[in-house]
mmCIF file of C-alpha atoms and ligand atoms in Angstrom:
data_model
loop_
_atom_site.group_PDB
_atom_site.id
_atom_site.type_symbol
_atom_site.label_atom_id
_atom_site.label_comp_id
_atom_site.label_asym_id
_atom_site.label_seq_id
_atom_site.Cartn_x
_atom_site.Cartn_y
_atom_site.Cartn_z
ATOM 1 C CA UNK A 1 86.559 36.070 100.282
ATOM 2 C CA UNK A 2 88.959 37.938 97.969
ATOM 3 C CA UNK A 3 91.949 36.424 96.724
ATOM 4 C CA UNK A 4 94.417 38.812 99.378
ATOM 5 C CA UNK A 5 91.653 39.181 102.186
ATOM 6 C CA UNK A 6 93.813 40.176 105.585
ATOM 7 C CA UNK A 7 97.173 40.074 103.924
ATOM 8 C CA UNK A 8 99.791 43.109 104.049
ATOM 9 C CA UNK A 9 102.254 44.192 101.064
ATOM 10 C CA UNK A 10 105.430 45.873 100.672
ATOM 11 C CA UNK A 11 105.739 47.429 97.085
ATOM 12 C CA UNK A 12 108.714 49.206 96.440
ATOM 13 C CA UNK A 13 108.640 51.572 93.292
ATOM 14 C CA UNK A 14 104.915 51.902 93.768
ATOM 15 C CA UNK A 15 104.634 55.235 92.744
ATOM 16 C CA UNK A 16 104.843 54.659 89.266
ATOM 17 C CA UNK A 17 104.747 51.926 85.978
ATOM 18 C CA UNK A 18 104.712 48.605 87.360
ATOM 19 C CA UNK A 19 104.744 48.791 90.908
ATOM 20 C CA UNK A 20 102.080 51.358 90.608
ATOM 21 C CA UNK A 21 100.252 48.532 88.577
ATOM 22 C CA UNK A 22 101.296 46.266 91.436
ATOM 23 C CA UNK A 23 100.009 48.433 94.732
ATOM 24 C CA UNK A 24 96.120 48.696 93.050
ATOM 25 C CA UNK A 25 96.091 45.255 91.958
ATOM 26 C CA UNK A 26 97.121 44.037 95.595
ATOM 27 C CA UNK A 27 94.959 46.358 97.195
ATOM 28 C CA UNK A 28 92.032 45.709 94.969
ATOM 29 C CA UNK A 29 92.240 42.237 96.324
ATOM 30 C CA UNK A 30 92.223 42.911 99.557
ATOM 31 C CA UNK A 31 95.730 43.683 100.468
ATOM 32 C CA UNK A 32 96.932 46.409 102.828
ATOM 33 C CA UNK A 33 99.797 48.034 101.261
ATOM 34 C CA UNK A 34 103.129 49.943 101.938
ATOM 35 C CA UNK A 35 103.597 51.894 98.724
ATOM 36 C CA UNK A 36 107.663 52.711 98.766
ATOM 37 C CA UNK A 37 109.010 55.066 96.174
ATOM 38 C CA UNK A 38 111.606 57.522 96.239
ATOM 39 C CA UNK A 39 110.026 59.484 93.496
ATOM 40 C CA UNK A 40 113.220 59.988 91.375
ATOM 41 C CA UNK A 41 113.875 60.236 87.700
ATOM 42 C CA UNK A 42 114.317 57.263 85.439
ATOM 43 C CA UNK A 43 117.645 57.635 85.788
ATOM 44 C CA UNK A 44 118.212 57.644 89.678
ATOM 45 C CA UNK A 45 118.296 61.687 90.186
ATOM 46 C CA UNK A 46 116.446 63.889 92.980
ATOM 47 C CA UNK A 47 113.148 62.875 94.995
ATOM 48 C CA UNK A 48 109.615 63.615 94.891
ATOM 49 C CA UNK A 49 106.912 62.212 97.523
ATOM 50 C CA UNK A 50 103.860 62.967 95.182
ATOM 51 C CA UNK A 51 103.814 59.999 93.045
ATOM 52 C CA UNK A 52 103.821 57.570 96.153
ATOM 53 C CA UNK A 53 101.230 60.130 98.024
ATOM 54 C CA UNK A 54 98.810 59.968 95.398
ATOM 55 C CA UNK A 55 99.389 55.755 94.546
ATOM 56 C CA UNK A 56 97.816 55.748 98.532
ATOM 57 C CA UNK A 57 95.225 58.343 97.826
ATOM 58 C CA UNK A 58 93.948 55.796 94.960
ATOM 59 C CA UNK A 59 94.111 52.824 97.059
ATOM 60 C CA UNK A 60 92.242 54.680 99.810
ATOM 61 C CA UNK A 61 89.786 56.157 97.175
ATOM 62 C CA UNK A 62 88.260 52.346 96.296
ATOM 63 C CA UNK A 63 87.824 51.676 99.962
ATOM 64 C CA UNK A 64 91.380 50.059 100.482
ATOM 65 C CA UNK A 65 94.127 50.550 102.938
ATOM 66 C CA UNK A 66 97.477 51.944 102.635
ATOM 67 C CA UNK A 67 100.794 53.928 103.670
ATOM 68 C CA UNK A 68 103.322 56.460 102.262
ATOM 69 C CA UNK A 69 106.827 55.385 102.264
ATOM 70 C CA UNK A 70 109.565 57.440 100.339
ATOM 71 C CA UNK A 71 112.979 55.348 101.147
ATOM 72 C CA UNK A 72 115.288 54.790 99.119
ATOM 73 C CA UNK A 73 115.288 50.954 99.134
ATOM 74 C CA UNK A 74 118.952 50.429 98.863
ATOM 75 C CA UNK A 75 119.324 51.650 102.456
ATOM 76 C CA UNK A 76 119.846 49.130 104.609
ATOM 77 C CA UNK A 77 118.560 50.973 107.962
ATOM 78 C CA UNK A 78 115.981 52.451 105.966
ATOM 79 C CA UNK A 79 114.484 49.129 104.586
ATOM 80 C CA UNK A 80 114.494 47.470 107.953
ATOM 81 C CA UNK A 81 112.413 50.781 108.976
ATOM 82 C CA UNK A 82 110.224 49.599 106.209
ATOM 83 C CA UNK A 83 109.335 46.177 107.398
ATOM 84 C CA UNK A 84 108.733 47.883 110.616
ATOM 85 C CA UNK A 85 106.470 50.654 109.004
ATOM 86 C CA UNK A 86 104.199 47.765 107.455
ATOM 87 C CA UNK A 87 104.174 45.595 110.969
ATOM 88 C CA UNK A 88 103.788 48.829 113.503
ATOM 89 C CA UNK A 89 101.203 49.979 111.217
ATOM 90 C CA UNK A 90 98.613 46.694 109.584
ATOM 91 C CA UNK A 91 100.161 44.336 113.000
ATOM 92 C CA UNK A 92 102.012 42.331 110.133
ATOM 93 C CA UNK A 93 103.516 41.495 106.903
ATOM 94 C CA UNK A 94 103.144 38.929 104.013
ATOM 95 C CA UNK A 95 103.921 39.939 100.782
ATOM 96 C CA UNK A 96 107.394 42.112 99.747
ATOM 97 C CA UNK A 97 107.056 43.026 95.844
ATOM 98 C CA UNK A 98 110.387 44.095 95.062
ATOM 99 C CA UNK A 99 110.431 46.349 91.758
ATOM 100 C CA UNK A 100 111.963 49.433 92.359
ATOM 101 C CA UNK A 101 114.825 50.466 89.752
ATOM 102 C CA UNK A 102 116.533 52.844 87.405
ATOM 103 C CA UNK A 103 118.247 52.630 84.228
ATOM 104 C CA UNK A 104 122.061 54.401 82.821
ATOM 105 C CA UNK A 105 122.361 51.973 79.984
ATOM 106 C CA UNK A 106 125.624 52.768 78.103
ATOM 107 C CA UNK A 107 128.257 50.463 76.369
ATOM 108 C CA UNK A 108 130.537 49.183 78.606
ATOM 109 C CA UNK A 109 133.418 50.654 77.070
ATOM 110 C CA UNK A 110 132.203 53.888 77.800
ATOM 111 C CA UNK A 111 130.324 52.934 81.241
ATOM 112 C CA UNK A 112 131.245 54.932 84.555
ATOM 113 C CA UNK A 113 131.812 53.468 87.843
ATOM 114 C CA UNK A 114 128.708 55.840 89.199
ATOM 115 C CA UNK A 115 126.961 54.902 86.112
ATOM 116 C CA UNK A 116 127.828 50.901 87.245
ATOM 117 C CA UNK A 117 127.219 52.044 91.113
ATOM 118 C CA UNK A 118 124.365 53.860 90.935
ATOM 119 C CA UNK A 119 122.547 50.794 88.828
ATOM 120 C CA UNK A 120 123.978 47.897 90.884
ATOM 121 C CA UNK A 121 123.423 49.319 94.183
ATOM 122 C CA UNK A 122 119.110 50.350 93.466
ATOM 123 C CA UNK A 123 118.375 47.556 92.179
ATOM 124 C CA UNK A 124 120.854 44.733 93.811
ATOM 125 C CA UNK A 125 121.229 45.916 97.364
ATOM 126 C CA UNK A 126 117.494 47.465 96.982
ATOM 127 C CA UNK A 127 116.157 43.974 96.647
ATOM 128 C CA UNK A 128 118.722 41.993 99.365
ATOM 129 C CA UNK A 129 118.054 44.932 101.780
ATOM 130 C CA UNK A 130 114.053 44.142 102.206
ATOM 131 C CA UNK A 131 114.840 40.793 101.559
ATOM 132 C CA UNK A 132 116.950 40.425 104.382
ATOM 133 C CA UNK A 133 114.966 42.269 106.643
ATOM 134 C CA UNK A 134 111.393 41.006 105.831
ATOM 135 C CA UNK A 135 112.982 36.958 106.234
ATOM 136 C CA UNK A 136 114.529 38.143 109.399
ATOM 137 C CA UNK A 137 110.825 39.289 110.320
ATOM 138 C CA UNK A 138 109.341 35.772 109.301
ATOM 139 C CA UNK A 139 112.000 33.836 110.614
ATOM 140 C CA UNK A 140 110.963 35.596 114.411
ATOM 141 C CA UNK A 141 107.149 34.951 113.854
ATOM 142 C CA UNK A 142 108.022 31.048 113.090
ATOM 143 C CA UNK A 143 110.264 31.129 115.940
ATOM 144 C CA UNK A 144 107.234 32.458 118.037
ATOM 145 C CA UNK A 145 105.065 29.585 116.557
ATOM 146 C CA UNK A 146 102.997 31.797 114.432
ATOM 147 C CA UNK A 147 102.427 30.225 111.260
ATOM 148 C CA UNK A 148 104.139 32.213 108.216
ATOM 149 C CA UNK A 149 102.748 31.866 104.786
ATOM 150 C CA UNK A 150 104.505 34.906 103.403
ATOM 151 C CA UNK A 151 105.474 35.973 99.259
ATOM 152 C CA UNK A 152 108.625 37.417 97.849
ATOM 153 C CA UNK A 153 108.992 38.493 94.212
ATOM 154 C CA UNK A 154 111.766 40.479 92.490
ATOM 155 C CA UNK A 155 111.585 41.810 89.718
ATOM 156 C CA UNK A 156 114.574 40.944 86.690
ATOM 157 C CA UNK A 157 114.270 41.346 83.420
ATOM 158 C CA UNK A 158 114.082 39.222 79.642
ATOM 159 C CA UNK A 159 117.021 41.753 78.299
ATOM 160 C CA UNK A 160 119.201 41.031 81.226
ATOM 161 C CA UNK A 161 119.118 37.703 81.321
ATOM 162 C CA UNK A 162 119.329 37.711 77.795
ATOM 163 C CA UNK A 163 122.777 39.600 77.703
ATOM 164 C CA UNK A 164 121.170 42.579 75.985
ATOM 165 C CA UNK A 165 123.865 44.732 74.320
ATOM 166 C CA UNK A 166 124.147 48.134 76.051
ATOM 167 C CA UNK A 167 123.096 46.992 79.736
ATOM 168 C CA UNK A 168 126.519 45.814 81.548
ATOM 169 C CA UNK A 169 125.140 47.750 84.886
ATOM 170 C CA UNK A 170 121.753 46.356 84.596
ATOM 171 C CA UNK A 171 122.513 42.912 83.205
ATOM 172 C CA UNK A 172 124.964 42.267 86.251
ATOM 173 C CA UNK A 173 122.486 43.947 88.692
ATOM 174 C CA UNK A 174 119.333 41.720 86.732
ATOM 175 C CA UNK A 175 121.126 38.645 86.647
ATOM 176 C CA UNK A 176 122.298 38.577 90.545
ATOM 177 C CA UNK A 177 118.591 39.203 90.950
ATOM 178 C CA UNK A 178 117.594 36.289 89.416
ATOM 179 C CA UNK A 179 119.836 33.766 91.199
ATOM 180 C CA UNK A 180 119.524 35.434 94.879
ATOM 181 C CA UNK A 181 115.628 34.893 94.081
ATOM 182 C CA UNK A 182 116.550 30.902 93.383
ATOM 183 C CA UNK A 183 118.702 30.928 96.623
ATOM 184 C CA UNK A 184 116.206 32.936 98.536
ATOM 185 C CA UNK A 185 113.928 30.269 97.820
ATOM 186 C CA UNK A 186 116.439 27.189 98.696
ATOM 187 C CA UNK A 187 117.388 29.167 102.387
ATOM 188 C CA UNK A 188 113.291 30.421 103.149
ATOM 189 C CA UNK A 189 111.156 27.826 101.787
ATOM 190 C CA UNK A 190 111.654 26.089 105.292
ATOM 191 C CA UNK A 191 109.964 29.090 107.448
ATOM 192 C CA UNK A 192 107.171 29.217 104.598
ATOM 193 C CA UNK A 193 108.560 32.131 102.216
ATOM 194 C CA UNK A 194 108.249 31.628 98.598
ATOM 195 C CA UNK A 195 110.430 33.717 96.325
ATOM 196 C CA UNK A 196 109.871 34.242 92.727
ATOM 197 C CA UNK A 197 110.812 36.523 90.268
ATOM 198 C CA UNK A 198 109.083 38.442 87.056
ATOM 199 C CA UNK A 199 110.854 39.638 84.248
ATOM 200 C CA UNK A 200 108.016 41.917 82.892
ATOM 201 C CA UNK A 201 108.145 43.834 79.722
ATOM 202 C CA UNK A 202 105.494 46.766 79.589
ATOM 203 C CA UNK A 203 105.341 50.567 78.833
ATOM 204 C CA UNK A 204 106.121 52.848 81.494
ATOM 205 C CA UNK A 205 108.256 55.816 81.102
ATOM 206 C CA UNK A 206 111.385 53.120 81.194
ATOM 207 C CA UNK A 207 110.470 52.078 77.677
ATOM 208 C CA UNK A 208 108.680 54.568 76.360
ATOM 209 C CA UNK A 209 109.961 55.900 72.584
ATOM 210 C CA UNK A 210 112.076 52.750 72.902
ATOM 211 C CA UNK A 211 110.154 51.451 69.546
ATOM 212 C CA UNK A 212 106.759 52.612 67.784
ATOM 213 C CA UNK A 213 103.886 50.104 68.710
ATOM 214 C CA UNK A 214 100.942 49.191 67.299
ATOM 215 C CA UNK A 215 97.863 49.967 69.113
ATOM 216 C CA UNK A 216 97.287 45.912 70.052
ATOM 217 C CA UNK A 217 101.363 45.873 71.232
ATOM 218 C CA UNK A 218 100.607 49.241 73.452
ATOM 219 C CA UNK A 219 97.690 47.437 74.876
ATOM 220 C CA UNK A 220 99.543 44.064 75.961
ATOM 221 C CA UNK A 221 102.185 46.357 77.297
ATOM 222 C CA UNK A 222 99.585 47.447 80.212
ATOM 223 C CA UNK A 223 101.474 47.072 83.452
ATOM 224 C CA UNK A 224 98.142 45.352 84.556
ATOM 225 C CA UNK A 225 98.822 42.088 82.885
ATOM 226 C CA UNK A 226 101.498 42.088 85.069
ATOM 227 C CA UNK A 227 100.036 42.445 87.939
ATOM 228 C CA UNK A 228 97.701 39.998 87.650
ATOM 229 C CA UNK A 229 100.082 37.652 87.655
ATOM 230 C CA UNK A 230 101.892 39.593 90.943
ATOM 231 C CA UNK A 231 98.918 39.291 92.665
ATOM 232 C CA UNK A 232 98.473 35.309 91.982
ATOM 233 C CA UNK A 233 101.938 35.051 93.639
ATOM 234 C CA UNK A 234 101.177 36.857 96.139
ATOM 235 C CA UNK A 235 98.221 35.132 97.367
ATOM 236 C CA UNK A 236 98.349 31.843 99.686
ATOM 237 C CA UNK A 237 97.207 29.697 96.044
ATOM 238 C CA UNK A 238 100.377 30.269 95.475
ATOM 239 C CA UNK A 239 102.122 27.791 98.027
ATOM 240 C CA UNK A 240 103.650 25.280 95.735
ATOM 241 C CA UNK A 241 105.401 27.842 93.136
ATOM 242 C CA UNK A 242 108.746 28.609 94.298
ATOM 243 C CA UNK A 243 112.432 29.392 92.673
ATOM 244 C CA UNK A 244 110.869 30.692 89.878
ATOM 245 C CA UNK A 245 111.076 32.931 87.183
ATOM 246 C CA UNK A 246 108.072 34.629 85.179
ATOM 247 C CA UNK A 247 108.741 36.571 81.684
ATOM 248 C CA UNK A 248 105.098 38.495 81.995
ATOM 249 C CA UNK A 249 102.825 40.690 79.797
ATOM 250 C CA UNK A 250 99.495 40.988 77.781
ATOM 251 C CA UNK A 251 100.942 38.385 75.168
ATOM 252 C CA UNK A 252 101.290 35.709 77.484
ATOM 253 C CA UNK A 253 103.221 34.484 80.534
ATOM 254 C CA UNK A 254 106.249 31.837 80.534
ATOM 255 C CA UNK A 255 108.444 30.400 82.890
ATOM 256 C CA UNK A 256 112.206 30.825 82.191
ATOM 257 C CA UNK A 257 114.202 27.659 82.687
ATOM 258 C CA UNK A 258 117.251 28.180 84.918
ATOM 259 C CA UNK A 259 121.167 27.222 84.005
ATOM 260 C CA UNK A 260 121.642 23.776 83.797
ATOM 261 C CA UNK A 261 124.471 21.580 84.179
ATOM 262 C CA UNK A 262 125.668 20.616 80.269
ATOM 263 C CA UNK A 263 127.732 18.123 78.262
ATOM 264 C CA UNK A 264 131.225 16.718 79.861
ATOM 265 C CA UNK A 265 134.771 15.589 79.419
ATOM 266 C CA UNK A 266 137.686 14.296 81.820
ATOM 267 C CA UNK A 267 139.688 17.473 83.028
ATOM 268 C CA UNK A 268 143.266 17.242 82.414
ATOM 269 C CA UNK A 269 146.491 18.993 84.375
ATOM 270 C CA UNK A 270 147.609 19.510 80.684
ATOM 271 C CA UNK A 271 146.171 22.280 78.192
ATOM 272 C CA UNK A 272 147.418 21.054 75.103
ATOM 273 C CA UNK A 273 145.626 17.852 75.430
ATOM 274 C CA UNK A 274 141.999 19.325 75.972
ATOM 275 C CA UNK A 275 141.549 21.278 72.775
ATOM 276 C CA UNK A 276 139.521 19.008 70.796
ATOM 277 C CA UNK A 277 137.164 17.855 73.541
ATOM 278 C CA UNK A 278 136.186 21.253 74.896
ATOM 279 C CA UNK A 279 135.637 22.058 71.021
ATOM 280 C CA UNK A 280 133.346 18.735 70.969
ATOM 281 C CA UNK A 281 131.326 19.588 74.700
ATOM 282 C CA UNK A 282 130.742 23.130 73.225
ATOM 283 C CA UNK A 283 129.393 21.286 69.571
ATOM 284 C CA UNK A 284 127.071 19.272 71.530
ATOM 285 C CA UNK A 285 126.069 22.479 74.255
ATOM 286 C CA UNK A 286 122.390 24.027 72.995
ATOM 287 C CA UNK A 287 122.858 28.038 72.756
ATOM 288 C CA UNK A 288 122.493 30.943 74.994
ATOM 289 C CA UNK A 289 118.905 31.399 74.388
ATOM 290 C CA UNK A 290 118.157 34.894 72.579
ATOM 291 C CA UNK A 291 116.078 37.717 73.541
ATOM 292 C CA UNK A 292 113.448 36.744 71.367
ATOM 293 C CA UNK A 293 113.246 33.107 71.820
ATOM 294 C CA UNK A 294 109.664 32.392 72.741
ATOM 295 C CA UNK A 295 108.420 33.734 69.636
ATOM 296 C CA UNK A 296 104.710 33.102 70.421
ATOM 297 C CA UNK A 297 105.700 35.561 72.959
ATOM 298 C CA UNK A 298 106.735 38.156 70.411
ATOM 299 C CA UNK A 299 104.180 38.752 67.868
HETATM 300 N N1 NAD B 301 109.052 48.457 81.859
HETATM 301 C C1 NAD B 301 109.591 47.330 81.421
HETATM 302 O O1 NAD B 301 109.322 46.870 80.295
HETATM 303 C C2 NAD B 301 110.549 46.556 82.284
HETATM 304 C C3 NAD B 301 111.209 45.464 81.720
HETATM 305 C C4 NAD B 301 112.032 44.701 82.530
HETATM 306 C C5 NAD B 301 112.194 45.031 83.868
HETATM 307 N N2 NAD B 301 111.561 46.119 84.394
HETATM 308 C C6 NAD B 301 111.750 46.416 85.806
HETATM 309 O O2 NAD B 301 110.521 46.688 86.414
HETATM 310 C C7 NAD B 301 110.701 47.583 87.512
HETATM 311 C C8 NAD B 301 109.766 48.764 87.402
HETATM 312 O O3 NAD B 301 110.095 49.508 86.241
HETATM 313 P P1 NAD B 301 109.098 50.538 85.518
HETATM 314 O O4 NAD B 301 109.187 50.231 84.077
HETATM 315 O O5 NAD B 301 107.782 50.548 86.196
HETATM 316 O O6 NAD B 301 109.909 51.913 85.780
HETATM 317 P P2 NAD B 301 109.453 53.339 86.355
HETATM 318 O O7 NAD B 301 110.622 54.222 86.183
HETATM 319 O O8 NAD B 301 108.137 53.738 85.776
HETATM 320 O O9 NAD B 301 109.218 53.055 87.909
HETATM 321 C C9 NAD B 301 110.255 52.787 88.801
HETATM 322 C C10 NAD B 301 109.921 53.433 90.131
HETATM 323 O O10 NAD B 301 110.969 53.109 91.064
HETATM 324 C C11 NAD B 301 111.216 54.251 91.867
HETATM 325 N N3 NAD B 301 112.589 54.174 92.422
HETATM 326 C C12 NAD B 301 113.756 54.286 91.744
HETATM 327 N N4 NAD B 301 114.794 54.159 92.577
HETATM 328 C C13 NAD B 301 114.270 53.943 93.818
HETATM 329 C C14 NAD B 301 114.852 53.719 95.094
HETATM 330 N N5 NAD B 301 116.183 53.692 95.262
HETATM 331 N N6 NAD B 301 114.030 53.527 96.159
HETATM 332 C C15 NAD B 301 112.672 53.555 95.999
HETATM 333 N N7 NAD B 301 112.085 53.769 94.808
HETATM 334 C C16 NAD B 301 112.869 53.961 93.729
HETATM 335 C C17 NAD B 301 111.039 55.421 90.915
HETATM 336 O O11 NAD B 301 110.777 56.637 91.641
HETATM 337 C C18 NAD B 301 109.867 54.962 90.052
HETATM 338 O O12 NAD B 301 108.635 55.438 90.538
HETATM 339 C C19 NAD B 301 112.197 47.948 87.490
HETATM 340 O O13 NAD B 301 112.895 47.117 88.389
HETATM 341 C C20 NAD B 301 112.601 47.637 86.069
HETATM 342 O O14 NAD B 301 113.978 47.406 85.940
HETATM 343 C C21 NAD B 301 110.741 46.899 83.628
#
């Protein structure tokens, strides 16, 4: 039996890059699929419903099963009309990859409030939207004593959590990705949702010029790696793996350890006094981890 026999998949951003990567790997494991994208430009602008048209034409082309949807995922009626789509249409739902998003990096200084919006609201609201409606979904099947094994995973990224320079919108947007997934996991686990998150790095028109590559880096950078590991979380092997976070490419995957609670001192209803401790809890504090941490990682 294949790893994703009788399952069904949301994938939003499916028409392209990763989630494109994401949609064939599902479906080439079994999975019915809902391939969402809105079709616009890298940067958020206009709509097109060819790249999500021909992502199902693929699918349907190895023998698989799957359906156009061009939301925008940041619309709350709209993603509830998803989940709907993907039950009305395959009788049910399972697995909601959420990787849709856009980029308008710019220093904060000079940042816009559409330029903020715009990034905060695709990729925040377009993950809490189908989250919220696809656990609402679940919690009414284990309500109605149908057994839910169902998948969640988001999509953040290394350079947001990292506190790349240049990425205020995205960071934010990243970041409050990466914690909702943790909480998401805390509040669902008990109607049998996991929830984890990838931070992938690969080339897709995203990153593309970002920096020349060698022919072995361009390789590793094949959304496929990816979705390998997608697909693994997506699958009922998965059961145990929750609240977690996934840096992912061809070099190697790694789990990214959350916050944790750090060194102490007494609090004090004077300021003066507390100089010399707080110097001593930060002394003793390890680092914000860098972008480029895991060397092994970054050959
Ligand atoms: N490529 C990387 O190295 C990298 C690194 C870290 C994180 N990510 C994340 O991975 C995800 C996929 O990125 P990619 O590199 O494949 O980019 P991409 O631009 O190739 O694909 C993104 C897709 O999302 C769609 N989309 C954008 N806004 C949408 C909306 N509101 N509703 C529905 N669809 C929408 C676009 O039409 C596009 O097809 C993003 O969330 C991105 O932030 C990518």
């Amino acid at each position: 039996m294949s790893l994703l026999e009788g399952r069904v998949a949301i994938v939003t951003g499916a028409g392209r890059g990763l989630g494109r990567a994401h949609a064939l790997k599902l479906a080439e494991h079994g999975a019915k699929v809902v391939v969402n994208d809105l079709g616009s430009s890298a940067t958020g602008e206009g709509a097109d419903q060819t790249p999500a048209q021909e992502v199902v034409a693929a699918i349907e082309a190895m023998g698989g099963e799957a359906v156009v949807n061009t939301s925008d995922v940041s619309d709350w009626a709209a993603a509830q009309a998803m989940v709907q789509q993907a039950v009305e249409r395959f009788g049910r739902l399972d697995i909601l990859v959420n990787n849709a998003g856009i980029l308008r990096d710019r220093m904060l200084v000079n940042m816009s409030e559409d330029e903020w919006d715009s990034v905060v609201k695709v990729h925040l609201k377009g993950t809490f939207a189908p989250v919220h409606h696809a656990a609402n979904h679940w919690r009414l099947e284990s309500k109605a004593g149908r057994p839910v094994d169902a998948r969640i995973i988001n999509t953040t990224s290394h350079s947001a959590l990292f506190a790349n320079i240049g990425q205020a919108n995205y960071a934010a947007a990243k970041g409050g990705i990466a914690t909702l997934t943790q909480l998401a996991a805390r509040e669902l686990g008990r109607i049998g949702v996991t929830v984890n998150a990838i931070a992938p790095r690969a080339q897709t028109r995203m990153t593309e010029g970002l920096r020349e590559l060698t022919p072995e880096q361009e390789e590793r950078r094949d959304p496929e790696w990816i979705a390998a590991l997608v697909a693994w979380l997506a699958s009922p092997e998965s059961r145990h793996v929750s609240g977690r976070i996934f840096e992912a490419w061809g070099f190697g995957y790694s789990v990214i350890e959350s916050w944790q609670h750090g060194p102490q001192m007494e609090a004090s209803r004077d300021p003066t006094a507390i100089g010399e401790s707080v110097g001593r809890i930060v002394g003793f504090a390890r680092a914000n981890a860098g972008i480029d941490r895991n060397t092994w990682l970054n050959p």
